[in-house]
PDB file of C-alpha atoms in Angstrom:
ATOM      1  CA  UNK A1097     -56.232  61.552  26.107  1.00 39.00           C
ATOM      2  CA  UNK A1098     -53.733  58.948  27.310  1.00 43.00           C
ATOM      3  CA  UNK A1099     -52.070  59.039  30.691  1.00 51.00           C
ATOM      4  CA  UNK A1100     -48.294  59.334  30.749  1.00 51.00           C
ATOM      5  CA  UNK A1101     -48.060  56.059  32.717  1.00 52.00           C
ATOM      6  CA  UNK A1102     -50.243  54.077  30.328  1.00 51.00           C
ATOM      7  CA  UNK A1103     -49.071  50.571  29.507  1.00 49.00           C
ATOM      8  CA  UNK A1104     -48.896  51.166  25.783  1.00 46.00           C
ATOM      9  CA  UNK A1105     -48.587  54.651  24.314  1.00 53.00           C
ATOM     10  CA  UNK A1106     -46.915  53.782  21.024  1.00 64.00           C
ATOM     11  CA  UNK A1107     -47.990  50.699  19.030  1.00 70.00           C
ATOM     12  CA  UNK A1108     -45.683  47.715  19.626  1.00 80.00           C
ATOM     13  CA  UNK A1109     -43.664  49.503  22.318  1.00 82.00           C
ATOM     14  CA  UNK A1110     -43.905  48.433  25.946  1.00 84.00           C
ATOM     15  CA  UNK A1111     -42.678  50.735  28.716  1.00 86.00           C
ATOM     16  CA  UNK A1112     -41.290  48.939  31.774  1.00 90.00           C
ATOM     17  CA  UNK A1113     -41.004  50.975  34.967  1.00 91.00           C
ATOM     18  CA  UNK A1114     -38.033  50.267  37.232  1.00 93.00           C
ATOM     19  CA  UNK A1115     -37.853  50.825  40.986  1.00 90.00           C
ATOM     20  CA  UNK A1116     -35.245  53.566  40.631  1.00 87.00           C
ATOM     21  CA  UNK A1117     -37.633  55.683  38.546  1.00 89.00           C
ATOM     22  CA  UNK A1118     -36.150  54.796  35.164  1.00 92.00           C
ATOM     23  CA  UNK A1119     -38.303  53.619  32.288  1.00 92.00           C
ATOM     24  CA  UNK A1120     -37.061  51.077  29.746  1.00 92.00           C
ATOM     25  CA  UNK A1121     -38.879  50.772  26.416  1.00 89.00           C
ATOM     26  CA  UNK A1122     -39.108  47.588  24.388  1.00 88.00           C
ATOM     27  CA  UNK A1123     -40.341  47.123  20.862  1.00 88.00           C
ATOM     28  CA  UNK A1124     -42.087  43.824  20.291  1.00 89.00           C
ATOM     29  CA  UNK A1125     -43.725  41.713  17.648  1.00 88.00           C
ATOM     30  CA  UNK A1126     -45.973  38.652  17.743  1.00 86.00           C
ATOM     31  CA  UNK A1127     -43.091  36.390  18.812  1.00 92.00           C
ATOM     32  CA  UNK A1128     -41.669  38.510  21.658  1.00 94.00           C
ATOM     33  CA  UNK A1129     -42.316  36.992  25.088  1.00 95.00           C
ATOM     34  CA  UNK A1130     -42.117  38.237  28.653  1.00 94.00           C
ATOM     35  CA  UNK A1131     -38.946  36.121  29.035  1.00 95.00           C
ATOM     36  CA  UNK A1132     -37.304  38.064  26.184  1.00 95.00           C
ATOM     37  CA  UNK A1133     -37.864  41.310  28.079  1.00 94.00           C
ATOM     38  CA  UNK A1134     -36.606  39.740  31.316  1.00 95.00           C
ATOM     39  CA  UNK A1135     -33.365  38.585  29.675  1.00 95.00           C
ATOM     40  CA  UNK A1136     -32.810  42.015  28.129  1.00 95.00           C
ATOM     41  CA  UNK A1137     -33.403  43.699  31.504  1.00 95.00           C
ATOM     42  CA  UNK A1138     -31.004  41.253  33.133  1.00 94.00           C
ATOM     43  CA  UNK A1139     -28.322  42.379  30.690  1.00 94.00           C
ATOM     44  CA  UNK A1140     -29.112  46.115  30.881  1.00 93.00           C
ATOM     45  CA  UNK A1141     -29.170  46.122  34.701  1.00 93.00           C
ATOM     46  CA  UNK A1142     -26.102  43.860  35.066  1.00 94.00           C
ATOM     47  CA  UNK A1143     -28.022  41.264  37.069  1.00 94.00           C
ATOM     48  CA  UNK A1144     -26.495  37.788  37.355  1.00 94.00           C
ATOM     49  CA  UNK A1145     -29.586  35.988  38.601  1.00 89.00           C
ATOM     50  CA  UNK A1146     -33.202  36.910  37.831  1.00 90.00           C
ATOM     51  CA  UNK A1147     -35.057  34.036  39.480  1.00 91.00           C
ATOM     52  CA  UNK A1148     -36.473  36.435  42.088  1.00 91.00           C
ATOM     53  CA  UNK A1149     -37.707  38.931  39.475  1.00 93.00           C
ATOM     54  CA  UNK A1150     -40.861  39.150  37.397  1.00 94.00           C
ATOM     55  CA  UNK A1151     -42.704  41.535  35.159  1.00 93.00           C
ATOM     56  CA  UNK A1152     -45.965  42.563  36.761  1.00 91.00           C
ATOM     57  CA  UNK A1153     -48.885  44.675  35.679  1.00 88.00           C
ATOM     58  CA  UNK A1154     -49.954  47.231  38.264  1.00 85.00           C
ATOM     59  CA  UNK A1155     -53.367  48.809  38.289  1.00 78.00           C
ATOM     60  CA  UNK A1156     -55.631  50.600  40.684  1.00 70.00           C
ATOM     61  CA  UNK A1157     -59.121  49.362  41.344  1.00 67.00           C
ATOM     62  CA  UNK A1158     -61.976  51.090  43.155  1.00 68.00           C
ATOM     63  CA  UNK A1159     -62.006  48.358  45.833  1.00 70.00           C
ATOM     64  CA  UNK A1160     -58.267  48.342  46.534  1.00 67.00           C
ATOM     65  CA  UNK A1161     -55.509  50.862  46.032  1.00 74.00           C
ATOM     66  CA  UNK A1162     -53.144  48.711  43.927  1.00 75.00           C
ATOM     67  CA  UNK A1163     -53.241  45.259  42.421  1.00 79.00           C
ATOM     68  CA  UNK A1164     -50.421  43.357  40.781  1.00 84.00           C
ATOM     69  CA  UNK A1165     -50.744  40.713  38.080  1.00 85.00           C
ATOM     70  CA  UNK A1166     -47.699  38.484  37.594  1.00 90.00           C
ATOM     71  CA  UNK A1167     -46.822  37.816  33.961  1.00 92.00           C
ATOM     72  CA  UNK A1168     -45.701  34.332  32.939  1.00 92.00           C
ATOM     73  CA  UNK A1169     -42.393  33.942  31.071  1.00 92.00           C
ATOM     74  CA  UNK A1170     -43.938  32.339  27.990  1.00 94.00           C
ATOM     75  CA  UNK A1171     -46.682  34.936  27.527  1.00 92.00           C
ATOM     76  CA  UNK A1172     -46.349  36.883  24.263  1.00 91.00           C
ATOM     77  CA  UNK A1173     -46.222  40.625  24.921  1.00 88.00           C
ATOM     78  CA  UNK A1174     -48.746  41.282  22.164  1.00 84.00           C
ATOM     79  CA  UNK A1175     -51.215  38.968  23.924  1.00 78.00           C
ATOM     80  CA  UNK A1176     -50.624  40.659  27.287  1.00 75.00           C
ATOM     81  CA  UNK A1177     -51.248  44.105  25.822  1.00 75.00           C
ATOM     82  CA  UNK A1178     -54.260  43.030  23.714  1.00 67.00           C
ATOM     83  CA  UNK A1179     -56.132  41.429  26.593  1.00 59.00           C
ATOM     84  CA  UNK A1180     -55.366  44.288  28.976  1.00 58.00           C
ATOM     85  CA  UNK A1181     -58.284  46.679  29.067  1.00 48.00           C
ATOM     86  CA  UNK A1182     -57.527  48.541  32.288  1.00 47.00           C
ATOM     87  CA  UNK A1183     -56.771  52.243  31.914  1.00 57.00           C
ATOM     88  CA  UNK A1184     -53.596  53.461  33.554  1.00 66.00           C
ATOM     89  CA  UNK A1185     -52.036  49.999  33.891  1.00 79.00           C
ATOM     90  CA  UNK A1186     -48.252  49.970  34.172  1.00 83.00           C
ATOM     91  CA  UNK A1187     -45.711  47.219  33.599  1.00 88.00           C
ATOM     92  CA  UNK A1188     -43.150  46.980  36.409  1.00 91.00           C
ATOM     93  CA  UNK A1189     -39.943  44.998  36.839  1.00 94.00           C
ATOM     94  CA  UNK A1190     -40.049  43.807  40.447  1.00 92.00           C
ATOM     95  CA  UNK A1191     -38.519  41.434  42.907  1.00 89.00           C
ATOM     96  CA  UNK A1192     -41.623  39.289  43.233  1.00 89.00           C
ATOM     97  CA  UNK A1193     -40.180  36.254  44.976  1.00 89.00           C
ATOM     98  CA  UNK A1194     -38.397  37.268  48.165  1.00 89.00           C
ATOM     99  CA  UNK A1195     -35.121  35.356  48.637  1.00 90.00           C
ATOM    100  CA  UNK A1196     -34.951  32.938  51.561  1.00 92.00           C
ATOM    101  CA  UNK A1197     -31.564  34.368  52.468  1.00 92.00           C
ATOM    102  CA  UNK A1198     -31.033  37.992  51.394  1.00 90.00           C
ATOM    103  CA  UNK A1199     -27.397  37.823  52.535  1.00 93.00           C
ATOM    104  CA  UNK A1200     -26.823  34.980  50.075  1.00 93.00           C
ATOM    105  CA  UNK A1201     -28.395  37.131  47.333  1.00 92.00           C
ATOM    106  CA  UNK A1202     -25.997  39.942  48.270  1.00 94.00           C
ATOM    107  CA  UNK A1203     -23.051  37.551  47.968  1.00 95.00           C
ATOM    108  CA  UNK A1204     -24.190  36.039  44.661  1.00 95.00           C
ATOM    109  CA  UNK A1205     -25.580  39.148  42.943  1.00 95.00           C
ATOM    110  CA  UNK A1206     -24.954  42.552  44.531  1.00 94.00           C
ATOM    111  CA  UNK A1207     -26.923  44.351  41.789  1.00 94.00           C
ATOM    112  CA  UNK A1208     -30.024  42.205  42.444  1.00 93.00           C
ATOM    113  CA  UNK A1209     -29.678  42.834  46.177  1.00 93.00           C
ATOM    114  CA  UNK A1210     -29.462  46.595  45.574  1.00 92.00           C
ATOM    115  CA  UNK A1211     -32.620  46.443  43.425  1.00 92.00           C
ATOM    116  CA  UNK A1212     -34.408  44.583  46.235  1.00 90.00           C
ATOM    117  CA  UNK A1213     -33.175  47.150  48.757  1.00 90.00           C
ATOM    118  CA  UNK A1214     -34.494  50.053  46.657  1.00 90.00           C
ATOM    119  CA  UNK A1215     -37.839  48.295  46.134  1.00 88.00           C
ATOM    120  CA  UNK A1216     -38.324  47.547  49.827  1.00 84.00           C
ATOM    121  CA  UNK A1217     -37.245  51.028  50.866  1.00 81.00           C
ATOM    122  CA  UNK A1218     -39.567  52.740  48.399  1.00 60.00           C
ATOM    123  CA  UNK A1219     -42.374  50.254  49.073  1.00 52.00           C
ATOM    124  CA  UNK A1220     -42.506  51.103  52.757  1.00 48.00           C
ATOM    125  CA  UNK A1221     -42.391  54.846  52.031  1.00 49.00           C
ATOM    126  CA  UNK A1222     -45.275  54.769  49.528  1.00 47.00           C
ATOM    127  CA  UNK A1223     -47.994  53.261  51.630  1.00 43.00           C
ATOM    128  CA  UNK A1224     -48.934  52.080  55.027  1.00 37.00           C
ATOM    129  CA  UNK A1225     -45.534  50.649  55.910  1.00 37.00           C
ATOM    130  CA  UNK A1226     -46.265  47.325  54.216  1.00 39.00           C
ATOM    131  CA  UNK A1227     -43.952  45.803  51.679  1.00 37.00           C
ATOM    132  CA  UNK A1228     -45.314  46.471  48.198  1.00 41.00           C
ATOM    133  CA  UNK A1229     -44.550  43.163  46.494  1.00 39.00           C
TER     134      UNK A1229
END
């Protein structure tokens, strides 16, 4: 029985979890890369700049509550899914590189700033008060 949050429930479809609770699904083939998904998310979420964002794999381990693995832009999605053997792993779209000047991010890309705000607000509510990045 598969968990509802599993990384891959349908062959060649990747579910990406957003900070606002939405889930975006992407079909992929052997040529689809992480960057392709990032560009599509940039368009769907009306983001102007995505240099602070990344796709990450989240999983729980017995030693620690949550671990995050950053995916590289050039990685093929099929390769990422094939080599992933952790049960319950999820793919998240996250602000992974905190901006030096959040006010500048607000000025340049209000939608990206709002995404960061939601992530930080939810991150501190979920756990021990630490930022979940």
